[in-house]
Amino acid sequence: MMGLFEIAIILLSASMIASAIIAIWFKDLLASIIALAVMSLLLSLYFYILQAPDVAIAEAGVGACLTTAILIITIRSTERMEEGEK
Amino acid sequence: MNENGDRMSIIVQTIASILFPLALIFSFYVIMHGHLTPGGGFQGGAIGASAVALLIVAFGAKYVEGKMEEENLSIFESLGGLVFVIVSILGFFLAATFLTNFLVGEPLFGIIPAWGEAPLNSGGVLPILNLAVGMKVIGGLASVVLILAIASKEGEK
Amino acid sequence: MKKATAIAFIIFSLFLFFSAYEMRSFGNPPSEMDDRIIGKYNSTANKWEYGAVNETGANNAVTSVVFDYRGYDTLGEATVLFTAIAGVMMLFRREKK
């Protein structure tokens, strides 16, 4: 018998793995940065479910906002597509 | 890019100028209530740095650099580190060892809360250390985002 | 694509409302893990039996661990942050006008 807790954990794990695979699979680097941000947001929800609100706030602030901003600034001054794709 | 150069549209600018003070107030709330509610110096500092990143996205790096210079942010960060170390050394001189919580039990700052109560002036030196770490993280992460944005802007030309 | 975005937004908002409803009231320890760190409390007598609250005066046990019991770790983390930012500033330093 699965409760709400287990269902939420299984759904979050599956979505996190899916978004991580998507982040590797995309050739457009902007899209894969967005997929990484989605993974960070889901990870912060995971931390909240596991009774760690401190880590959840830190993960949402650093992982989903600041890392995304820094990576987007970085690909603005380099190339957007991965090598070999024009 | 439109004719304004680095800026986004007027809608984004208005929303950002409304959201920026709210985000700063929320960041200050998380920092100052670090010993009562979830959060603390690092988390509140990350929220404040996200507010500065929102401002950079909406208004462009040049404008933000004109408003808050990166040297001021760097001085802010170093001030936070200095406060942390000074409070730690005060613990060495006024009480037993380095980083001792020497204010706990004092009538002004060291109130021990009862169950279900949350007075702001509890916790001894913990709010001061939270404030120091928050200043450090806000200054540091905001200056990193600002410097990277300016450098990528210069690299475009 | 727009439908997927809307569905994700609705699910995320529902989660946020649910978690805000489930949040502990102001003044109690923030999570159930804090109760385990703090130790047993005697809520009828309105007094903590033992643990972090009596020693540090902070209601949030995680903060009392991070800044008091393990303060050296926080000092080291602050040093790491300072060094990383000094490295970035050294890499992207501009000429003085």
Coordinates of C-alpha atoms in Angstrom, one line a residue, chain B residues 76-140:
Chain B
F76 CA 30.0 44.9 1.4
E77 CA 31.2 41.2 1.2
S78 CA 34.5 41.9 2.9
L79 CA 32.6 43.7 5.7
G80 CA 30.5 40.6 6.3
G81 CA 33.6 38.4 6.6
L82 CA 35.2 41.0 9.0
V83 CA 32.1 41.0 11.2
F84 CA 32.1 37.2 11.3
V85 CA 35.7 37.0 12.4
I86 CA 35.4 39.8 14.9
V87 CA 32.4 38.3 16.6
S88 CA 34.3 34.9 16.7
I89 CA 37.4 36.5 18.3
L90 CA 35.2 38.4 20.8
G91 CA 34.0 34.9 21.9
F92 CA 37.6 34.0 22.5
F93 CA 38.2 37.1 24.7
L94 CA 34.9 37.4 26.6
A95 CA 34.1 33.7 27.1
A96 CA 35.8 30.4 26.7
T97 CA 37.0 29.7 23.2
F98 CA 36.8 30.8 19.6
L99 CA 33.2 31.1 18.3
T100 CA 31.6 30.8 21.7
N101 CA 28.1 32.0 21.9
F102 CA 28.9 34.6 24.6
L103 CA 25.6 36.5 24.5
V104 CA 23.3 33.6 25.4
G105 CA 21.6 34.1 28.8
E106 CA 22.1 37.9 28.7
P107 CA 18.9 39.8 29.3
L108 CA 18.9 41.8 26.0
F109 CA 19.9 39.3 23.3
G110 CA 20.0 35.9 24.9
I111 CA 16.4 35.1 25.8
I112 CA 15.7 31.4 25.8
P113 CA 12.4 31.0 24.1
A114 CA 9.6 28.9 25.6
W115 CA 7.6 26.4 23.6
G116 CA 5.6 28.1 20.9
E117 CA 7.1 31.5 21.3
A118 CA 9.6 33.1 18.9
P119 CA 11.1 36.4 20.2
L120 CA 13.5 38.0 17.7
N121 CA 16.1 38.9 20.3
S122 CA 16.9 35.3 21.2
G123 CA 19.9 33.2 20.2
G124 CA 22.8 35.3 21.4
V125 CA 25.3 35.9 18.6
L126 CA 23.5 33.8 16.1
P127 CA 21.6 36.7 14.5
I128 CA 24.8 38.7 14.2
L129 CA 26.6 35.8 12.5
N130 CA 23.5 35.2 10.2
L131 CA 23.6 38.9 9.2
A132 CA 27.4 38.7 8.5
V133 CA 27.1 35.6 6.3
G134 CA 24.1 37.1 4.6
M135 CA 26.0 40.3 3.7
K136 CA 28.9 38.1 2.5
V137 CA 26.7 36.0 0.2
I138 CA 24.7 38.9 -1.2
G139 CA 27.8 40.8 -2.0
G140 CA 29.7 37.9 -3.4

